[in-house]
Coordinates of C-alpha atoms and ligand atoms in Angstrom, one line a residue:
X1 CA -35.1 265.0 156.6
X2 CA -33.3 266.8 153.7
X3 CA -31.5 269.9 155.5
X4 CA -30.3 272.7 153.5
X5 CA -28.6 276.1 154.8
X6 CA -28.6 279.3 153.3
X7 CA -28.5 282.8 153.8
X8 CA -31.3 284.7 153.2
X9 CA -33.6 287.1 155.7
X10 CA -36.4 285.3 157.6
X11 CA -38.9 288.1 156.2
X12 CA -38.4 287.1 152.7
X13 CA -37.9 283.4 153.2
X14 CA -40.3 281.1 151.2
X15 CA -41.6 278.2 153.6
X16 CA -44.3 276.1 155.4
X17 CA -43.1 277.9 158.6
X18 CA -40.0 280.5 159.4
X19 CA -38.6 280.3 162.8
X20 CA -36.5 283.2 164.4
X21 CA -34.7 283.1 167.4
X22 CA -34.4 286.0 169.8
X23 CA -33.3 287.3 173.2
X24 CA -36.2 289.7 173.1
X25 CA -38.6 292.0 171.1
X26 CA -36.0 294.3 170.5
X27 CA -34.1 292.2 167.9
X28 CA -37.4 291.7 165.5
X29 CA -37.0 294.9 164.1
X30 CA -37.3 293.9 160.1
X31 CA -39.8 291.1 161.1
X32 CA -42.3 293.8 163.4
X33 CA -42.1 296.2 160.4
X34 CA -43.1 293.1 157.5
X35 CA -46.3 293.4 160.2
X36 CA -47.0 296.6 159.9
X37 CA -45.5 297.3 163.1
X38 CA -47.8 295.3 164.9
X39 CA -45.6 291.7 165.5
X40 CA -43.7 293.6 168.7
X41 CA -46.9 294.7 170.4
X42 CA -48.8 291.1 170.2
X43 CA -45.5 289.3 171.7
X44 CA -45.8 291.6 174.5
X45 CA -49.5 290.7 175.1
X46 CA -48.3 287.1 175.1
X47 CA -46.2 287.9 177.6
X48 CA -42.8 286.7 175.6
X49 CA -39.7 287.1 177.3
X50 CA -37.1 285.3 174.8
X51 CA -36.5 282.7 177.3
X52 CA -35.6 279.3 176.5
X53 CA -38.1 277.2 175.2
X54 CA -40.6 279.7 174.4
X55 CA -42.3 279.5 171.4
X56 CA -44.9 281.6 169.9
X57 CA -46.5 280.9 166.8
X58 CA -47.9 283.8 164.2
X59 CA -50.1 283.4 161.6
X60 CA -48.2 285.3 159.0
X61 CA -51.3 286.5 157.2
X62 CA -49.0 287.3 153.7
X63 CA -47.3 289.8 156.1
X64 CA -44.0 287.3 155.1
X65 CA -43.2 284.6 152.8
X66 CA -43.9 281.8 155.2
X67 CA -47.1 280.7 156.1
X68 CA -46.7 280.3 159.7
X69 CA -43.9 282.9 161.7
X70 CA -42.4 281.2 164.9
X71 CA -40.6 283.3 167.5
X72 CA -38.4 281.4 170.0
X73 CA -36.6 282.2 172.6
X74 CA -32.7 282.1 172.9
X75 CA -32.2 282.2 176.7
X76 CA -28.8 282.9 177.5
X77 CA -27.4 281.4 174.2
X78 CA -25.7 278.7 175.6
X79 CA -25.7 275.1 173.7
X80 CA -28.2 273.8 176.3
X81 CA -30.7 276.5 175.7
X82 CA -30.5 276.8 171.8
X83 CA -31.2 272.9 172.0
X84 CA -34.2 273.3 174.4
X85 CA -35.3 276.0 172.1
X86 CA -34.8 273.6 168.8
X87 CA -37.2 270.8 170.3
X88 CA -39.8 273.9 171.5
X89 CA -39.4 275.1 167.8
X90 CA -39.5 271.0 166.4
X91 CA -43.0 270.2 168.6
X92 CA -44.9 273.6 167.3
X93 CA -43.7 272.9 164.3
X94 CA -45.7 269.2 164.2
X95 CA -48.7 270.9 165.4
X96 CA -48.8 273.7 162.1
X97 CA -48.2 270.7 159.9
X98 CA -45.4 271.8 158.8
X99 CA -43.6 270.7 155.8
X100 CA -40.9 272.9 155.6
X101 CA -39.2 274.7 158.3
X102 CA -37.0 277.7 158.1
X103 CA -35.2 278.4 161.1
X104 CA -32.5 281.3 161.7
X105 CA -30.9 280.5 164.6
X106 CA -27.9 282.2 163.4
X107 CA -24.4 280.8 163.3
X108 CA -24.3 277.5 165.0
X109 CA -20.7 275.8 164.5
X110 CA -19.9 273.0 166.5
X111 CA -23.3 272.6 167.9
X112 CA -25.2 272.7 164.4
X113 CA -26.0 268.5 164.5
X114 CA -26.9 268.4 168.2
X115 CA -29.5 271.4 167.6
X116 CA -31.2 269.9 165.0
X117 CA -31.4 266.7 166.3
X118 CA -33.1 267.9 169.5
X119 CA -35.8 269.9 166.8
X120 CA -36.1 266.6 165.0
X121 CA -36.6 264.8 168.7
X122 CA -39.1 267.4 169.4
X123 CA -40.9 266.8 165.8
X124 CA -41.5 263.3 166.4
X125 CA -45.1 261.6 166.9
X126 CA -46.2 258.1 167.0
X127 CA -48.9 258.3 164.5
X128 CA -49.3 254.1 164.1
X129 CA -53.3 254.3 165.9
X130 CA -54.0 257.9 164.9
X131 CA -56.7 257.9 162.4
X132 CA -55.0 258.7 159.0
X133 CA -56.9 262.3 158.9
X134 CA -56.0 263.2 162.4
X135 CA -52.1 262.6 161.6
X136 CA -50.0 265.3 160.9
X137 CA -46.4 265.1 159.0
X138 CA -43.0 265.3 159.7
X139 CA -40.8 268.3 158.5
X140 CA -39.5 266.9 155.4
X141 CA -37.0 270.0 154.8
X142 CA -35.2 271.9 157.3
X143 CA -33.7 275.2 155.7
X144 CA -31.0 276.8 158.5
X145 CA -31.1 280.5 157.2
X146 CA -28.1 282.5 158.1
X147 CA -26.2 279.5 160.2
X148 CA -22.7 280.1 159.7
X149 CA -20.4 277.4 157.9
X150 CA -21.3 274.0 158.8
X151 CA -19.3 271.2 159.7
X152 CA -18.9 269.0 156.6
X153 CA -21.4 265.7 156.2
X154 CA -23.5 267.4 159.5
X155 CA -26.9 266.4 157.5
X156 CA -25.8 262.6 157.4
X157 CA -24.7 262.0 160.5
X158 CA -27.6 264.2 162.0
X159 CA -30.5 261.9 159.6
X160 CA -28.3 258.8 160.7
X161 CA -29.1 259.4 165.0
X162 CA -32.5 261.0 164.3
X163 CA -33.4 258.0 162.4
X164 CA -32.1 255.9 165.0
X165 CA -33.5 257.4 167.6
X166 CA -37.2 257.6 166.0
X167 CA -36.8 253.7 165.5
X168 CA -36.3 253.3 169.2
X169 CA -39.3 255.4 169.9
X170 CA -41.5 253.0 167.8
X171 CA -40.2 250.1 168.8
X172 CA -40.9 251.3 172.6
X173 CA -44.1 252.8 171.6
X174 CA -45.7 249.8 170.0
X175 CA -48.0 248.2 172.3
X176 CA -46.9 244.9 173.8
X177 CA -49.4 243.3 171.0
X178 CA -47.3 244.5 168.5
X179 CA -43.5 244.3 170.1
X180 CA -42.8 240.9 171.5
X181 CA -40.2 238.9 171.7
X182 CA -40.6 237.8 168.1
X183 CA -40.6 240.9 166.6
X184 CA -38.2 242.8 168.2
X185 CA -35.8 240.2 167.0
X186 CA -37.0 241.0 163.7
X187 CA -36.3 244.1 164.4
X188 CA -32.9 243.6 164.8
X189 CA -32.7 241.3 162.0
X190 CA -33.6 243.9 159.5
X191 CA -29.8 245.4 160.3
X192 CA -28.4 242.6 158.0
X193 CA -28.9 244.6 155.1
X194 CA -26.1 247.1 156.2
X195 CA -22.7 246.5 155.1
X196 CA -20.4 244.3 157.8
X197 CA -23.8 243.7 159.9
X198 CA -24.4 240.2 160.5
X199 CA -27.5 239.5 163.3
X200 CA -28.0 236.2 164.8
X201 CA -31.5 235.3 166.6
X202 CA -30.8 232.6 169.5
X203 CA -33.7 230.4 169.8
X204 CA -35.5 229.5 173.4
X205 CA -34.3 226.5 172.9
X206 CA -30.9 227.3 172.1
X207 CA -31.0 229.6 175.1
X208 CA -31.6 226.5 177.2
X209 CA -28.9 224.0 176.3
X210 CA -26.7 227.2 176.3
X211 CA -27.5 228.0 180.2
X212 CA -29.1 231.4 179.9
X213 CA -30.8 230.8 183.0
X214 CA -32.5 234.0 183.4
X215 CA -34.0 234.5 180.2
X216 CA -35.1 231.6 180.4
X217 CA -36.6 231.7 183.7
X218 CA -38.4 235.0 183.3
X219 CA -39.6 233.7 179.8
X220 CA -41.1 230.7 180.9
X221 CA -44.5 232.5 182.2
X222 CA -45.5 233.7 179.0
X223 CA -46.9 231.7 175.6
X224 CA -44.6 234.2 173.5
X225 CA -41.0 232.5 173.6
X226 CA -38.3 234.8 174.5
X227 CA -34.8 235.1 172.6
X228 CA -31.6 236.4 172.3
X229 CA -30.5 238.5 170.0
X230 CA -26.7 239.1 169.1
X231 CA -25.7 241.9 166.3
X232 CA -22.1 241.7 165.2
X233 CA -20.8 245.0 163.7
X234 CA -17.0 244.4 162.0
X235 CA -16.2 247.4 160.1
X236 CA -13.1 246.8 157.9
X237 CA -10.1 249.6 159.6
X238 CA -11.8 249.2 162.8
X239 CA -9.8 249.8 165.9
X240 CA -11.8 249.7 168.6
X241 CA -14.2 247.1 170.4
X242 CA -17.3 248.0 172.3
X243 CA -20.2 245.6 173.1
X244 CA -23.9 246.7 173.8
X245 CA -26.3 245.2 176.2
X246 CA -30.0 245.8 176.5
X247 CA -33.0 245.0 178.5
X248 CA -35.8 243.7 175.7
X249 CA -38.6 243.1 178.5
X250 CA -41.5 243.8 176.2
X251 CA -44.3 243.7 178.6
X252 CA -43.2 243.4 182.4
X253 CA -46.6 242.1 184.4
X254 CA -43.6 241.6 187.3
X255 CA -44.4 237.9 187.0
X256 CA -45.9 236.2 190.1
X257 CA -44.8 238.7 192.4
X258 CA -47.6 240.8 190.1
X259 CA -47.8 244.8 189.3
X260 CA -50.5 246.7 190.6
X261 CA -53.0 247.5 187.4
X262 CA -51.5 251.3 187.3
X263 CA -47.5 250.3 187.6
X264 CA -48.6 248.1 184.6
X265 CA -50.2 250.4 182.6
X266 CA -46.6 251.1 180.5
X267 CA -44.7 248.5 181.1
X268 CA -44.7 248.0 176.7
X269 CA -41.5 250.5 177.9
X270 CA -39.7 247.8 179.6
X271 CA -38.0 246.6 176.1
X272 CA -36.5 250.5 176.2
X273 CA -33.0 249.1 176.5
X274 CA -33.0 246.8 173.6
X275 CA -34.8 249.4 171.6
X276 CA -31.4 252.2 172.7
X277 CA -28.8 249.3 171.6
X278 CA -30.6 248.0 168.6
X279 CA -30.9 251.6 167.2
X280 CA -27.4 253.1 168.2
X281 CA -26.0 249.9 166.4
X282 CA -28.0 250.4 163.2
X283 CA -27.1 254.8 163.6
X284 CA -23.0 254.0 163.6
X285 CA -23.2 250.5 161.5
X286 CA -25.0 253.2 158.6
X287 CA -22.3 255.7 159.4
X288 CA -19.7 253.3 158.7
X289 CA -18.2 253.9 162.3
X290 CA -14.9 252.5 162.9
X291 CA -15.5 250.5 165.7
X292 CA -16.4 247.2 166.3
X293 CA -19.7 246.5 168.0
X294 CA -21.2 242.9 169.5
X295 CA -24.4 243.9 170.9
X296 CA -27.0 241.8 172.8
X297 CA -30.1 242.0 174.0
X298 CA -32.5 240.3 176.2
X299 CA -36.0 239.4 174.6
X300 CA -38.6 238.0 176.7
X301 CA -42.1 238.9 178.4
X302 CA -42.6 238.8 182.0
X303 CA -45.9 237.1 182.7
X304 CA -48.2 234.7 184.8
X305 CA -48.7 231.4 183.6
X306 CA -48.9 227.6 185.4
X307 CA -44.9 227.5 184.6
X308 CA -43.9 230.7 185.5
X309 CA -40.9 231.0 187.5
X310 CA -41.1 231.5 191.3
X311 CA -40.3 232.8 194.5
X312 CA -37.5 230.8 196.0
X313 CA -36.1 229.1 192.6
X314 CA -32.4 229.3 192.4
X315 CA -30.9 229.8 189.1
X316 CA -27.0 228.5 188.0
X317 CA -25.5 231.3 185.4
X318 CA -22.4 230.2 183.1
X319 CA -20.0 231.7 185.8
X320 CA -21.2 229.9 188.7
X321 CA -23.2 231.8 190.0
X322 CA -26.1 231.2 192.3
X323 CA -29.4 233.7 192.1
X324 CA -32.1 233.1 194.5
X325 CA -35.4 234.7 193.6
X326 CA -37.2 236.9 196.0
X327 CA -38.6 239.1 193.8
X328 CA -39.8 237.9 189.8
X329 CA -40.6 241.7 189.5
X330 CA -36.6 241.8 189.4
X331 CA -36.8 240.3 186.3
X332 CA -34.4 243.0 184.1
X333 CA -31.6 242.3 185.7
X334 CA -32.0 238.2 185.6
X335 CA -32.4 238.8 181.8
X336 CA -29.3 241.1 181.4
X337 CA -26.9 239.1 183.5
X338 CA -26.7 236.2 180.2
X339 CA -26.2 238.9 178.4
X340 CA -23.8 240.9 180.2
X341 CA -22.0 237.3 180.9
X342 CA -21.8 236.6 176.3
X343 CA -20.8 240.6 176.5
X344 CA -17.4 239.6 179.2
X345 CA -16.5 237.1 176.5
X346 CA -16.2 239.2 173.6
X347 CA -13.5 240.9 172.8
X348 CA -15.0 244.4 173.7
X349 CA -12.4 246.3 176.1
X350 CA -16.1 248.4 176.9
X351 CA -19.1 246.9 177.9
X352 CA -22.3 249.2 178.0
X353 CA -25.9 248.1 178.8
X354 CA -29.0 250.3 178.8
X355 CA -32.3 248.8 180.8
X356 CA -35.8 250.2 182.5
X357 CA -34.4 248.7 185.6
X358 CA -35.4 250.1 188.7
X359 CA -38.9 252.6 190.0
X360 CA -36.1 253.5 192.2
X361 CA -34.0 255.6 189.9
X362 CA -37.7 257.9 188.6
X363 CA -37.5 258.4 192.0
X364 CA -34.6 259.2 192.6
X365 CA -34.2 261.1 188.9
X366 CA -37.2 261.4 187.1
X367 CA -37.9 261.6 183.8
X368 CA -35.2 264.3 182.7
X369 CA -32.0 262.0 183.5
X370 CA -31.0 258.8 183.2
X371 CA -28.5 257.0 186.0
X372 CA -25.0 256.4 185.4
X373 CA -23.6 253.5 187.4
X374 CA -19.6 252.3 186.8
X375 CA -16.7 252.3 188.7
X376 CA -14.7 253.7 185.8
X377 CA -14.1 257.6 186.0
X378 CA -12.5 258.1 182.6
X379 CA -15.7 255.8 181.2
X380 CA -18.0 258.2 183.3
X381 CA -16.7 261.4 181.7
X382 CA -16.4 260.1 178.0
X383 CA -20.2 259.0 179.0
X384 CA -21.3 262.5 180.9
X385 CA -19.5 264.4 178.2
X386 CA -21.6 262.9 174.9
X387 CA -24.7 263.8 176.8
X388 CA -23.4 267.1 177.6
X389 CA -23.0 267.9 173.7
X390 CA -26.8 265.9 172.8
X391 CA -28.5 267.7 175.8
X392 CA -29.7 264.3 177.2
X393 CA -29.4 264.1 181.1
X394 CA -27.4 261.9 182.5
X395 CA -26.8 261.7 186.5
X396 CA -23.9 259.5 188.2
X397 CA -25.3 257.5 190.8
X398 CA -22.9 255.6 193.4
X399 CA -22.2 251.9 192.7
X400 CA -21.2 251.3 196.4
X401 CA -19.6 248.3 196.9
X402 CA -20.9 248.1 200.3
X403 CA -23.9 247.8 199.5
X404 CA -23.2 244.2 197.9
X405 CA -24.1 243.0 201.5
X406 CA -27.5 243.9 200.9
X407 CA -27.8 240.9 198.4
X408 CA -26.4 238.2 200.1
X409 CA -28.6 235.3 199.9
X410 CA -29.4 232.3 202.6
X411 CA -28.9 229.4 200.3
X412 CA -27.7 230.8 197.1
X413 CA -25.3 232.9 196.6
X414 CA -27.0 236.8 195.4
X415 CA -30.9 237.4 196.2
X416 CA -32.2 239.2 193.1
X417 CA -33.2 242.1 195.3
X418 CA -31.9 244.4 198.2
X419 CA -34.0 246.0 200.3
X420 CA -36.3 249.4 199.4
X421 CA -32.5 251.3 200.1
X422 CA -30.8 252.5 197.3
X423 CA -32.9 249.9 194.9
X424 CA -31.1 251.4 191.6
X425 CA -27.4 251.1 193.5
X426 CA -28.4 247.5 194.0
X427 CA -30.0 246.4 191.1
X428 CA -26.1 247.7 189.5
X429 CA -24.2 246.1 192.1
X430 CA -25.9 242.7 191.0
X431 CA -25.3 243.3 187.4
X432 CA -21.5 243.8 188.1
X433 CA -21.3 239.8 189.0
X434 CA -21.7 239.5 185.3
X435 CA -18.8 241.5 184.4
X436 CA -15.6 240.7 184.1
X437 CA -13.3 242.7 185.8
X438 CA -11.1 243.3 182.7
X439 CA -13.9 244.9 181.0
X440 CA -14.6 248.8 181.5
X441 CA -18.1 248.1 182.1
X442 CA -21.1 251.1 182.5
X443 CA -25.1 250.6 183.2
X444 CA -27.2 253.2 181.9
X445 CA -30.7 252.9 184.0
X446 CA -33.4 254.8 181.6
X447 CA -36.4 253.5 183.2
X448 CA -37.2 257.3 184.2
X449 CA -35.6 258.9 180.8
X450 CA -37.2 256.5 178.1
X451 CA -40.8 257.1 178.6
X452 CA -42.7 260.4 179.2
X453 CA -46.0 259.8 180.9
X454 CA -47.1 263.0 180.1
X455 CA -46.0 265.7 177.6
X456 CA -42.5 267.3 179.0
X457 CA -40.9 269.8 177.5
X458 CA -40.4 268.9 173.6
X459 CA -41.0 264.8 174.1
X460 CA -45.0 264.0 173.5
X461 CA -46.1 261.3 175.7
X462 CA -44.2 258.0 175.3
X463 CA -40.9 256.9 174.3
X464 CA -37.7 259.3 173.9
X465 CA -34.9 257.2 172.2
X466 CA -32.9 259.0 174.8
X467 CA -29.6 257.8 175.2
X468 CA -29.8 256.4 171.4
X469 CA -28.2 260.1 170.1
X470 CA -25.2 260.4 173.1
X471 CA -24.2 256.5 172.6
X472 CA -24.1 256.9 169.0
X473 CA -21.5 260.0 169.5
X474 CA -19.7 258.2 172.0
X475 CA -19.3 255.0 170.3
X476 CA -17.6 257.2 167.6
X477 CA -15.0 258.4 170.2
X478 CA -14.1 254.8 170.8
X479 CA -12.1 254.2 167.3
Ligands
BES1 N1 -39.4 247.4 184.7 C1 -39.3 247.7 186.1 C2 -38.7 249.0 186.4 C3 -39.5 250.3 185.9 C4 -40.3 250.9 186.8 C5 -39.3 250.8 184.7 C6 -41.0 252.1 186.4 C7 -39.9 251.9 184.2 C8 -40.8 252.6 185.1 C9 -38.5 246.6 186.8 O1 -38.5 245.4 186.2 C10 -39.1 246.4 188.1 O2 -40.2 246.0 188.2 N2 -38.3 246.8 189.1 C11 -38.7 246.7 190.5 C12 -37.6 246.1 191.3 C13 -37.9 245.7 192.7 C14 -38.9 244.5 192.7 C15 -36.7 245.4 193.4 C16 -39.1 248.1 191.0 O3 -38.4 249.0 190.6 O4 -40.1 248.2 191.7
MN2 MN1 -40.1 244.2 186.8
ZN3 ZN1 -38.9 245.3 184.2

């Protein structure tokens, strides 16, 4: 998106579409009089109140320079609402086919990138299986009329996460067909090309005489080999050390303990994780962030087959410990724990990993936030405090050491399930036997956050990239 700023009235701007935003009628004076007074008086017969969100869209009939007028509401002004408003102003904007977007939203300092990142969220569609006629384009230009002084390089760091994040959101998108194994780790391979990147694709068989046990195991049902995937990020300068770790399930049938047909019906989403730590790597390897990154994820489909793994198997990780399977729709967390264990030997000081990992937490959060499990409070705020600034929820959730008697096993030494109690609590606690304790170590469970099944808010149904925008941010706090 090439983003521009000037100064210049929204009346007399030149555009696809001109966006305003407003507390009320009241502050349209210039606007209701380019309509021949008549703009004020069709707002109210729409009922708009200049509350957060709103968006109404005007033909502007040559009454103005733009084809299409928007008016949006500012709520209460806050961050939070001018970024709700953004992604309203983003989605309508898709809709008009809009090239070019004007938007006043007057000054915007410090929160200039997260605003138009959350318009460019909202612009997004997956157009892959649309019919060529019935797509419609992206904004290519975004002109911010009247917006203040900007913070210097906004526009590259903004296209760097939007990118990012729209990458995630086709990688989770594509159908399982499409996004296997296989591919996502081409996926990941395309990062080479950036400077310091260097991406290494570890075969089945590799993963075997290594001992990744659970990727492996869940693997094994399915005729598409599973992988792992390790992206090395060494900046030159770089002084600090994070690692990544994602779930890359791209189609979870929940193995032999099968889905019901309807729990099925998105489980493409189940490779969410790998899609958020593939694309915040590539967003701060393209910046030329000063951090060192390792980041790993977890590629394999969880299917039915004559070899799929089963009920009652015990698998032997790389630190000794015993799983016993009760459950192979507890698949993720199998899958993460080689990961999480490569992650412990790095020489990251953070570990992060981002999975669909538990029905539990959309229960318990929905769609809107994603769960926060770590033991670290200072991790926790740096964490809560980059979503705060991208607008993405995020919610802490209890990991309650207690609780760790829920997955004791009768003959190994974990079950890879607790009870129905606090499933999302549980499915954290068994990830933290893959930690080391040195490590400041955080589990970011999107499985209500990364897919939309319906259209909410400014996200069209499907994939987010949530999560993609606030790591990126706070990956750059790590240097
Ligand atoms: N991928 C699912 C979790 C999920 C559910 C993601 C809904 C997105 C939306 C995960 O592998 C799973 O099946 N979890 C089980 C765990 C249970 C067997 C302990 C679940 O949540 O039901
Ligand atoms: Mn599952
Ligand atoms: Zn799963």
């Amino acid at each position: 998106m090439n983003i521009q700023s000037t100064n210049s009235a929204p009346e007399s701007f030149s555009a696809d579409a001109v966006a305003v935003v407003v507390s009320g009628t009241d502050d349209l004076k210039a606007l209701n009089e380019a309509f021949g007074g008549q703009l004020v008086a069709l707002l109210e017969e729409r009922g708009f109140k200049g509350k957060a969100g709103s968006v109404e869209a005007v033909p502007a009939l040559g009454h103005i320079g733009a084809r299409h007028l928007l008016v949006a509401g500012l709520g209460d002004g806050s961050p939070a609402d001018l970024m709700k408003t953004a992604g309203a102003i983003g989605f309508a904007a898709r809709g008009l086919k809009v090239d070019h977007l004007a938007v006043d939203f007057g000054a915007l300092g410090d929160a200039a990138e997260d605003v138009i990142e959350t318009l460019g969220a909202g612009n997004y569609r997956y157009n892959t299986y649309r019919r060529e006629d019935a797509r419609k384009p992206a904004i290519a230009t975004l002109t911010l009329l009247n917006a203040g002084d900007l913070p210097s390089g906004f526009d590259t760091r903004s296209n760097a996460r939007m990118d990012a994040q729209s990458l995630a959101r086709e990688l989770v998108n594509g159908p399982a067909a499409d996004i296997y194994p296989a591919t996502l780790a081409a996926a990941a391979q395309a990062l080479d090309s950036i400077d310091h990147v260097e991406v290494e694709v570890i075969s089945i068989e590799e993963c075997e005489k290594r001992g990744y046990v659970g990727i492996v195991a869940v693997g094994q049902g399915s005729d598409k080999p599973g992988c792992l995937v390790h992206i090395k990020y060494r900046p030159p300068g770089a002084t600090g050390h994070i690692a990544l770790v994602g779930k890359g399930v791209t189609y979870d049938a929940g193995g032999l303990s099968i889905k019901p047909s309807s729990g099925m019906q998105t489980m493409r989403c189940d490779m969410g994780g790998a899609g958020t730590m593939l694309a915040a790597t590539k967003a701060v390897a393209s910046l030329g962030v000063p951090v060192n990154v390792d980041t790993f994820l977890g590629c394999v489909e969880n299917m039915i087959n004559g070899n799929s793994f089963k009920l009652g198997d015990i698998l032997t990780y790389n630190n000794g410990v015993t799983v016993e399977i009760h459950n192979t729709d507890a698949e993720g967390r199998l899958v993460l724990a080689d990961c999480l264990l490569l992650a412990s030997k790095t020489e990251a000081t953070t570990i992060v990993d981002a999975a669909t990992l538990t029905g539990a937490c959309v229960v318990a959060l929905g769609p809107d936030y994603t769960g926060l499990f770590t033991g670290d409070d200072g991790l926790a705020t740096e964490l809560q405090s980059a979503a705060t600034s991208t607008g993405e929820g995020m919610w802490r959730l209890p990991l309650h050491a207690p609780y760790n008697s829920m997955l004791k096993a009768t003959w190994g030494q974990i079950k890879n399930v607790g009870g129905r109690a606090a499933g999302s609590t549980t499915a954290a606690l068994f990830l933290q036997h893959f930690v080391t304790d040195e490590k400041r170590w955080a589990h970011l469970d999107i499985a209500g956050s990364a897919f939309q099944d319906s259209k909410n808010g400014h996200w069209e149904p499907g994939a987010t990239g949530e999560m993609v925008r606030s790591l990126t941010r706070w990956i750059a706090t790590q240097a």
